[in-house]
Short mmCIF file of C-alpha atoms in Angstrom, two decimals:
data_model
loop_
_atom_site.label_atom_id
_atom_site.label_comp_id
_atom_site.label_asym_id
_atom_site.label_seq_id
_atom_site.Cartn_x
_atom_site.Cartn_y
_atom_site.Cartn_z
CA MET A 650 -8.94 -4.66 -1.87
CA ALA A 651 -7.09 -3.24 0.96
CA ASN A 652 -5.96 -0.23 -1.02
CA GLU A 653 -9.51 0.67 -1.65
CA GLU A 654 -10.21 1.04 1.95
CA ILE A 655 -7.46 3.10 2.82
CA GLN A 656 -8.15 5.61 -0.13
CA LEU A 657 -11.60 6.05 1.16
CA GLU A 658 -10.35 7.36 4.37
CA THR A 659 -7.81 10.01 2.65
CA ILE A 660 -8.44 13.20 1.07
CA PRO A 661 -7.07 13.69 -2.34
CA HIS A 662 -3.81 15.72 -2.70
CA GLY A 663 -5.67 17.86 -5.39
CA ARG A 664 -7.99 17.36 -8.33
CA LEU A 665 -6.71 14.33 -10.45
CA GLY A 666 -5.64 15.16 -14.01
CA ILE A 667 -4.07 13.12 -16.58
CA ILE A 668 -1.92 14.14 -19.41
CA ALA A 669 -1.61 10.99 -21.71
CA MET A 670 0.90 12.14 -24.28
CA GLU A 671 0.27 11.15 -27.98
CA ASN A 672 2.90 8.76 -27.95
CA CYS A 673 0.89 6.56 -25.36
CA SER A 674 -2.64 7.80 -25.88
CA SER A 675 -4.15 4.34 -26.13
CA LEU A 676 -2.72 3.30 -22.62
CA GLY A 677 -3.68 6.70 -21.16
CA ASP A 678 -7.34 5.83 -22.39
CA MET A 679 -7.32 2.61 -20.61
CA VAL A 680 -5.82 4.08 -17.38
CA ASP A 681 -8.66 6.74 -17.39
CA HIS A 682 -11.23 4.10 -17.97
CA TYR A 683 -10.19 2.37 -14.64
CA LEU A 684 -10.11 5.73 -12.55
CA VAL A 685 -13.47 6.58 -13.96
CA LYS A 686 -15.05 3.19 -13.00
CA TRP A 687 -13.70 2.86 -9.65
CA ARG A 688 -14.45 6.64 -8.74
CA SER A 689 -17.99 6.52 -9.83
CA THR A 690 -18.80 3.87 -7.77
CA ARG A 691 -16.90 5.07 -4.51
CA GLN A 692 -19.32 6.26 -1.61
CA GLN A 693 -17.56 9.01 -0.05
CA LEU A 694 -18.66 10.19 3.40
CA HIS A 695 -18.42 13.96 2.38
CA PRO A 696 -19.29 13.98 -1.41
CA ASN A 697 -20.02 17.78 -1.39
CA ASP A 698 -17.09 18.82 0.56
CA VAL A 699 -14.74 21.23 -1.33
CA VAL A 700 -11.78 18.76 -1.06
CA PHE A 701 -13.65 16.31 -3.42
CA GLU A 702 -14.71 19.04 -5.95
CA GLY A 703 -14.25 17.34 -9.50
CA TYR A 704 -13.44 13.83 -7.71
CA GLN A 705 -16.13 11.83 -9.76
CA ARG A 706 -15.92 12.84 -13.49
CA ASP A 707 -16.53 11.42 -16.86
CA SER A 708 -12.76 11.63 -17.69
CA TYR A 709 -9.68 12.80 -16.09
CA LEU A 710 -7.86 13.20 -19.17
CA VAL A 711 -6.50 16.98 -19.65
CA ASP A 712 -6.98 18.43 -22.94
CA HIS A 713 -3.79 19.42 -24.50
CA LYS A 714 -1.81 19.89 -27.88
CA LEU A 715 1.56 19.82 -29.21
CA ASP A 716 2.10 21.61 -32.27
CA ARG A 717 5.26 21.52 -34.41
CA PHE A 718 6.49 24.10 -36.99
CA SER A 719 8.08 23.26 -40.21
CA ASP A 720 11.48 23.67 -39.25
CA GLY A 721 11.36 21.38 -36.18
CA GLU A 722 10.48 23.53 -33.52
CA ALA A 723 7.50 22.87 -31.22
CA LYS A 724 5.14 24.22 -28.58
CA ALA A 725 2.85 22.75 -26.10
CA THR A 726 -0.74 24.31 -25.09
CA ILE A 727 -2.98 23.23 -22.25
CA ASN A 728 -6.49 23.79 -23.19
CA GLU A 729 -8.06 23.67 -19.77
CA SER A 730 -7.22 25.27 -16.30
CA VAL A 731 -5.03 22.75 -14.07
CA ARG A 732 -4.59 25.29 -11.32
CA GLY A 733 -4.18 23.30 -7.90
CA ASP A 734 -4.65 20.05 -9.61
CA ASP A 735 -2.59 16.96 -8.96
CA ILE A 736 -1.22 16.13 -12.59
CA TYR A 737 0.12 12.94 -13.98
CA ILE A 738 1.89 12.86 -17.29
CA ILE A 739 2.09 9.44 -19.04
CA ILE A 740 4.76 9.40 -21.61
CA ASP A 741 6.41 6.71 -23.73
CA VAL A 742 9.73 7.93 -25.35
CA THR A 743 10.13 4.90 -27.36
CA ASN A 744 7.43 5.43 -29.96
CA TYR A 745 9.08 5.67 -33.22
CA SER A 746 5.79 5.35 -35.13
CA LEU A 747 4.96 9.11 -34.77
CA THR A 748 6.12 11.59 -37.34
CA TYR A 749 6.42 15.11 -38.07
CA SER A 750 7.48 17.39 -40.80
CA LEU A 751 11.19 18.83 -41.05
CA TYR A 752 11.84 21.12 -43.99
CA GLY A 753 9.50 18.90 -46.02
CA HIS A 754 10.96 15.74 -44.95
CA GLU A 755 9.09 13.11 -42.92
CA ASN A 756 10.91 12.63 -39.64
CA HIS A 757 10.45 10.06 -37.08
CA PHE A 758 10.11 10.95 -33.46
CA SER A 759 13.09 9.83 -31.28
CA PRO A 760 13.54 9.55 -27.42
CA ASP A 761 14.84 13.02 -27.48
CA ASP A 762 11.76 14.61 -29.20
CA HIS A 763 9.49 12.95 -26.89
CA TYR A 764 11.43 14.06 -23.89
CA GLN A 765 11.53 17.74 -25.12
CA ASP A 766 7.83 17.42 -25.52
CA LEU A 767 7.47 16.53 -22.00
CA LYS A 768 9.32 19.45 -20.92
CA ARG A 769 7.23 21.64 -23.25
CA LEU A 770 4.07 20.42 -21.31
CA ILE A 771 5.75 21.10 -18.01
CA GLY A 772 6.27 24.61 -19.25
CA ALA A 773 3.09 25.12 -20.50
CA ILE A 774 1.60 24.17 -17.10
CA GLY A 775 3.72 27.11 -15.75
CA GLY A 776 3.91 26.05 -12.00
CA LYS A 777 -0.14 26.42 -11.78
CA ALA A 778 -0.60 22.81 -10.71
CA LYS A 779 -0.48 21.76 -7.15
CA ARG A 780 1.77 18.63 -7.84
CA LEU A 781 3.46 17.43 -10.83
CA ASN A 782 4.02 13.58 -11.49
CA VAL A 783 5.64 11.86 -14.43
CA ILE A 784 5.04 8.24 -15.45
CA MET A 785 7.80 7.11 -17.72
CA PRO A 786 7.75 3.41 -18.09
CA TYR A 787 10.70 3.18 -20.18
CA ILE A 788 13.10 5.71 -18.49
CA TYR A 789 14.51 8.29 -20.64
CA GLU A 790 18.36 7.29 -21.62
CA GLY A 791 18.12 4.65 -18.98
CA ARG A 792 20.91 2.64 -20.99
CA GLN A 793 23.33 5.60 -20.41
CA HIS A 794 22.78 5.23 -16.59
CA ARG A 795 26.52 5.00 -15.42
CA ARG A 796 30.08 6.50 -16.28
CA THR A 797 32.99 4.12 -17.23
CA LYS A 798 35.30 6.66 -18.94
CA ARG A 799 34.82 10.05 -20.18
CA GLU A 800 31.01 9.73 -21.40
CA SER A 801 27.91 11.63 -20.55
CA LEU A 802 25.50 10.70 -17.78
CA ASP A 803 22.20 11.29 -19.68
CA CYS A 804 19.74 9.53 -17.55
CA ALA A 805 20.84 11.09 -14.20
CA ILE A 806 21.03 14.60 -15.98
CA SER A 807 17.44 14.28 -17.17
CA LEU A 808 16.07 13.16 -13.93
CA GLN A 809 17.76 16.43 -12.27
CA GLU A 810 16.23 18.42 -14.85
CA LEU A 811 12.71 17.15 -14.37
CA ILE A 812 13.20 17.76 -10.58
CA ASP A 813 14.35 21.25 -11.17
CA MET A 814 11.23 21.99 -13.46
CA GLY A 815 8.91 21.07 -10.49
CA VAL A 816 8.15 17.43 -11.02
CA THR A 817 7.70 15.67 -7.27
CA ASN A 818 7.54 11.96 -8.40
CA ILE A 819 8.89 9.89 -11.14
CA ILE A 820 7.40 6.54 -11.75
CA THR A 821 9.29 4.20 -13.94
CA PHE A 822 9.13 0.40 -14.60
CA ASP A 823 12.02 -1.89 -14.41
CA ALA A 824 14.84 0.52 -14.65
CA HIS A 825 17.96 -0.54 -16.47
CA ASP A 826 19.65 0.24 -12.97
CA PRO A 827 17.56 1.49 -10.46
CA ARG A 828 20.43 3.02 -8.67
CA VAL A 829 20.30 5.85 -11.04
CA GLN A 830 17.71 7.27 -8.35
CA ASN A 831 21.03 8.41 -6.47
CA ALA A 832 20.92 11.26 -8.84
CA ILE A 833 17.84 12.88 -7.01
CA PRO A 834 18.12 11.29 -3.29
CA LEU A 835 15.71 13.72 -1.79
CA SER A 836 12.71 13.37 -4.78
CA GLY A 837 10.20 10.74 -5.41
CA PHE A 838 11.40 7.85 -7.80
CA GLU A 839 9.96 4.50 -8.03
CA SER A 840 11.29 1.70 -10.24
CA VAL A 841 8.38 -0.84 -10.40
CA GLN A 842 8.62 -4.26 -11.22
CA PRO A 843 5.65 -5.85 -13.50
CA ALA A 844 6.20 -9.34 -11.98
CA TYR A 845 2.52 -10.22 -11.24
CA GLN A 846 1.36 -8.89 -14.61
CA PHE A 847 3.93 -11.14 -16.21
CA ILE A 848 2.90 -14.37 -14.29
CA LYS A 849 -0.84 -13.56 -14.95
CA GLY A 850 -0.28 -13.09 -18.75
CA ILE A 851 1.58 -16.40 -18.71
CA VAL A 852 -0.82 -18.62 -16.50
CA HIS A 853 -3.86 -17.19 -18.93
CA ASN A 854 -2.12 -18.16 -22.15
CA ILE A 855 -0.08 -21.31 -21.43
CA ASN A 856 -2.16 -24.23 -19.95
CA ASP A 857 0.54 -26.81 -19.15
CA LEU A 858 3.05 -25.27 -17.12
CA ILE A 859 4.27 -27.02 -13.81
CA PHE A 860 5.89 -24.65 -11.31
CA ASP A 861 8.48 -26.88 -9.63
CA ASN A 862 12.45 -27.32 -9.82
CA ASP A 863 11.98 -30.52 -11.80
CA HIS A 864 10.09 -29.01 -14.55
CA MET A 865 10.90 -25.24 -14.60
CA MET A 866 13.76 -22.71 -14.26
CA ILE A 867 14.45 -19.00 -14.46
CA ILE A 868 17.33 -17.62 -16.46
CA SER A 869 19.04 -14.27 -16.31
CA PRO A 870 20.66 -13.40 -19.81
CA ASP A 871 23.37 -11.51 -18.20
CA GLU A 872 24.81 -10.56 -14.81
CA GLY A 873 22.84 -7.29 -14.72
CA GLY A 874 19.53 -9.01 -14.42
CA THR A 875 20.43 -11.58 -11.46
CA GLY A 876 18.30 -9.69 -9.19
CA ARG A 877 15.22 -10.00 -11.46
CA ALA A 878 15.88 -13.58 -11.84
CA ILE A 879 16.44 -14.22 -8.26
CA TYR A 880 12.93 -12.67 -7.37
CA PHE A 881 10.97 -14.75 -9.76
CA ALA A 882 12.84 -17.64 -8.76
CA ASN A 883 12.26 -17.11 -4.98
CA VAL A 884 8.47 -16.16 -5.41
CA LEU A 885 7.78 -19.43 -7.47
CA GLY A 886 10.18 -21.59 -5.49
CA ILE A 887 12.26 -22.85 -8.50
CA ASN A 888 16.02 -22.84 -9.44
CA MET A 889 17.64 -20.00 -11.39
CA GLY A 890 20.42 -19.88 -13.57
CA MET A 891 22.36 -17.06 -15.36
CA PHE A 892 24.70 -16.34 -18.50
CA TYR A 893 27.43 -13.85 -18.54
CA LYS A 894 28.66 -12.08 -21.67
CA ARG A 895 32.31 -12.16 -22.64
CA ARG A 896 32.77 -8.88 -24.85
CA ASP A 897 35.36 -7.41 -27.00
CA TYR A 898 36.45 -4.42 -25.39
CA SER A 899 38.91 -3.45 -28.15
CA LYS A 900 35.78 -2.66 -30.32
CA VAL A 901 32.68 -0.47 -30.31
CA VAL A 902 29.79 -1.38 -32.55
CA ASN A 903 26.61 0.62 -32.38
CA GLY A 904 27.81 2.39 -29.02
CA ARG A 905 28.68 -0.81 -27.12
CA ASN A 906 31.27 -3.63 -26.95
CA PRO A 907 30.24 -6.52 -29.07
CA ILE A 908 29.64 -9.94 -27.34
CA VAL A 909 32.06 -12.76 -28.14
CA ALA A 910 30.26 -15.38 -26.26
CA HIS A 911 27.63 -16.18 -23.64
CA GLU A 912 28.84 -18.35 -20.72
CA PHE A 913 26.17 -20.51 -18.57
CA LEU A 914 26.20 -20.90 -14.62
CA GLY A 915 23.48 -22.90 -13.08
CA GLN A 916 22.01 -26.39 -12.78
CA ASP A 917 21.25 -28.74 -15.64
CA VAL A 918 18.17 -27.16 -17.84
CA GLU A 919 17.63 -30.57 -19.77
CA GLY A 920 13.92 -31.29 -20.10
CA LYS A 921 12.85 -28.15 -18.43
CA ASP A 922 10.57 -25.25 -19.47
CA VAL A 923 12.87 -22.08 -19.12
CA PHE A 924 11.79 -18.42 -18.60
CA ILE A 925 14.51 -15.89 -19.81
CA VAL A 926 13.62 -12.71 -18.06
CA ASP A 927 15.23 -9.21 -18.73
CA ASP A 928 14.09 -5.69 -18.61
CA MET A 929 14.03 -5.20 -22.30
CA ILE A 930 14.45 -6.57 -25.73
CA SER A 931 16.43 -4.15 -27.82
CA SER A 932 17.40 -6.00 -31.18
CA GLY A 933 16.86 -9.31 -29.62
CA GLU A 934 20.17 -10.97 -30.62
CA SER A 935 21.28 -11.22 -27.04
CA MET A 936 18.05 -13.18 -26.05
CA ILE A 937 18.01 -15.54 -29.16
CA ASP A 938 21.96 -16.27 -28.54
CA VAL A 939 20.81 -17.40 -24.95
CA ALA A 940 18.03 -19.25 -26.04
CA THR A 941 20.14 -21.07 -28.57
CA GLU A 942 22.67 -21.75 -25.98
CA LEU A 943 19.78 -23.26 -23.87
CA LYS A 944 18.56 -25.56 -26.55
CA LYS A 945 21.97 -26.78 -27.03
CA ARG A 946 21.59 -28.02 -23.20
CA LYS A 947 18.48 -29.62 -24.07
CA ALA A 948 15.99 -27.29 -22.55
CA LYS A 949 12.57 -28.28 -23.39
CA ARG A 950 10.64 -24.80 -23.99
CA ILE A 951 12.00 -21.35 -24.01
CA PHE A 952 9.74 -18.35 -22.90
CA VAL A 953 11.24 -14.90 -23.31
CA VAL A 954 9.98 -12.52 -20.73
CA SER A 955 10.85 -8.72 -21.02
CA THR A 956 9.36 -5.59 -19.81
CA PHE A 957 9.82 -3.50 -22.86
CA GLY A 958 9.83 -5.21 -26.27
CA LEU A 959 11.70 -2.56 -28.50
CA PHE A 960 12.35 -4.88 -31.45
CA THR A 961 14.68 -2.25 -33.01
CA ASN A 962 15.74 -4.79 -35.72
CA GLY A 963 12.41 -5.95 -36.48
CA LEU A 964 10.88 -9.30 -35.88
CA LYS A 965 12.27 -11.54 -38.63
CA GLU A 966 15.03 -12.83 -36.22
CA PHE A 967 12.37 -13.94 -33.72
CA ASP A 968 9.89 -15.47 -36.38
CA ASN A 969 12.75 -17.65 -37.67
CA ALA A 970 13.79 -18.62 -33.95
CA VAL A 971 10.13 -19.73 -33.18
CA GLU A 972 9.91 -21.58 -36.51
CA ASN A 973 13.19 -23.40 -35.71
CA GLY A 974 11.82 -24.41 -32.28
CA ILE A 975 14.38 -22.22 -30.41
CA ILE A 976 11.57 -19.96 -28.59
CA GLU A 977 8.21 -20.73 -27.74
CA LYS A 978 6.65 -17.54 -26.64
CA VAL A 979 7.70 -13.87 -26.29
CA ILE A 980 6.03 -12.07 -23.46
CA THR A 981 6.27 -8.20 -22.91
CA THR A 982 4.09 -5.40 -21.61
CA ASN A 983 2.04 -2.55 -23.42
CA MET A 984 3.86 0.12 -21.95
CA VAL A 985 5.89 0.91 -25.08
CA TYR A 986 4.83 1.29 -28.67
CA GLN A 987 3.58 -2.12 -30.12
CA SER A 988 3.45 -2.41 -33.94
CA GLU A 989 0.76 -4.12 -35.59
CA GLU A 990 3.04 -6.54 -36.89
CA LEU A 991 4.15 -7.44 -33.50
CA LEU A 992 0.37 -7.95 -32.13
CA SER A 993 -0.23 -10.08 -35.02
CA ARG A 994 2.30 -12.82 -34.14
CA ASP A 995 0.73 -15.93 -32.61
CA TYR A 996 3.78 -16.26 -30.34
CA TYR A 997 3.58 -13.02 -28.75
CA ILE A 998 1.81 -12.47 -25.53
CA SER A 999 0.84 -8.68 -24.26
CA CYS A 1000 0.53 -8.20 -20.81
CA ASP A 1001 -1.72 -4.98 -20.00
CA MET A 1002 -0.11 -2.63 -17.43
CA SER A 1003 -3.17 0.07 -17.62
CA LYS A 1004 -4.94 -1.42 -14.47
CA TYR A 1005 -1.73 -1.44 -12.50
CA ILE A 1006 -0.59 2.15 -13.53
CA ALA A 1007 -4.32 3.36 -12.72
CA TYR A 1008 -3.86 1.84 -9.04
CA ILE A 1009 -0.67 3.68 -8.86
CA ILE A 1010 -2.06 6.84 -9.68
CA ASP A 1011 -5.16 6.51 -7.66
CA SER A 1012 -2.76 5.80 -4.40
CA LEU A 1013 -0.53 8.59 -5.00
CA ASN A 1014 -3.32 11.30 -5.48
CA HIS A 1015 -4.64 9.88 -1.95
CA ASP A 1016 -1.15 10.13 -0.59
CA THR A 1017 -1.39 6.37 0.53
CA SER A 1018 1.48 3.93 0.50
CA LEU A 1019 2.55 2.04 -2.61
CA SER A 1020 4.26 -0.80 -0.50
CA GLY A 1021 1.20 -3.19 -1.33
CA LEU A 1022 1.41 -2.43 -4.87
CA LEU A 1023 5.32 -2.75 -5.28
CA ASP A 1024 5.42 -6.16 -3.61
CA PRO A 1025 3.10 -8.66 -5.38
CA SER A 1026 4.56 -11.58 -4.07
CA GLU A 1027 1.70 -12.75 -2.13
CA LYS A 1028 -0.63 -12.06 -5.24
CA ILE A 1029 1.80 -14.19 -7.38
CA ARG A 1030 1.76 -17.23 -4.94
CA THR A 1031 -1.90 -16.94 -5.11
CA ILE A 1032 -2.56 -17.08 -8.73
CA VAL A 1033 0.18 -19.70 -9.29
CA ASP A 1034 -1.60 -22.12 -6.70
CA ARG A 1035 -5.08 -21.39 -8.43
CA TYR A 1036 -3.39 -22.36 -11.79
CA MET A 1037 -1.79 -25.29 -10.14
CA ARG A 1038 -5.20 -26.52 -9.01
CA GLY A 1039 -6.86 -26.06 -12.35
CA ASP A 1040 -8.99 -22.97 -10.75
CA LEU A 1041 -8.12 -20.55 -13.76
#
């Protein structure tokens, strides 16, 4: 890989350290596995040079602890020295499976709890690290990214807060609106698209797709996701369509204006396999509504593709949609918490992102460009060509 050759010619920014918070410990373990594997086989020109001290280790995970008191307060402890290290903190703010005792009651972690623990870890490091980087796949408060009336700008405030605490780079995936980086214009911010990992997961699990305009189409479920759909359509060389949501702005239900109807813009989908691509599945109502509308237009098979599968209302509606032939498969990444119930579903495909995250960490630690990692169009075309030739 070209990226590998570049890294061999550059000096690490500092000794690598990874803090995988409990909310994403399994993902952190897999990222650490790749980094240990790659670095153990690298042939450095000056392995005994002081700048490569600690470069090859059995693990790059930093021993840490988060304790919580019975009244809900908490503290973070770093159990080893990180002075002069290049630290990467990996966090999943959506993991609701973790609990703590609050005045004798079991309380589930909310995104606010996870975010506060992130700040506690930064506080425990106390400015000793050479550089702090945060990898937050699902960006905290990303759904509250803009102001339309007298309301808070939570995502922008949290980004500014992290930068003020000494964080240099913030890496997120498929931000609900990447323009939120305007809140920190002089700091490192990357919203990474997992497009290649989606295509890889799809072609390894579905064996009868035909990637052309006569057999396939990309659909955006709303106007906000058209850029994402256009990218997929352009790289795959197929057409796209979109829905736009008609909302009742006189009402607010669960913090948002309820959707009255989905209106479709695009070419005929009859007889075609359709991929609905979006950044997140929250309750899933919108996705199922869009899939139902596509079925009314005689689409062949419908695949739901989303970076983050939150499934806040459970899986019953998706189970019913699959049983009724509305949805064929659901594809999401493993960057947020996945319940055993979800992983047990035959219609679910999980796209592993640990290797990609490891590449990003490795590149940043060597201060090399991320351009090759952020634009996977050539890799997508290659794997699709191999799939069409039957080489996979």
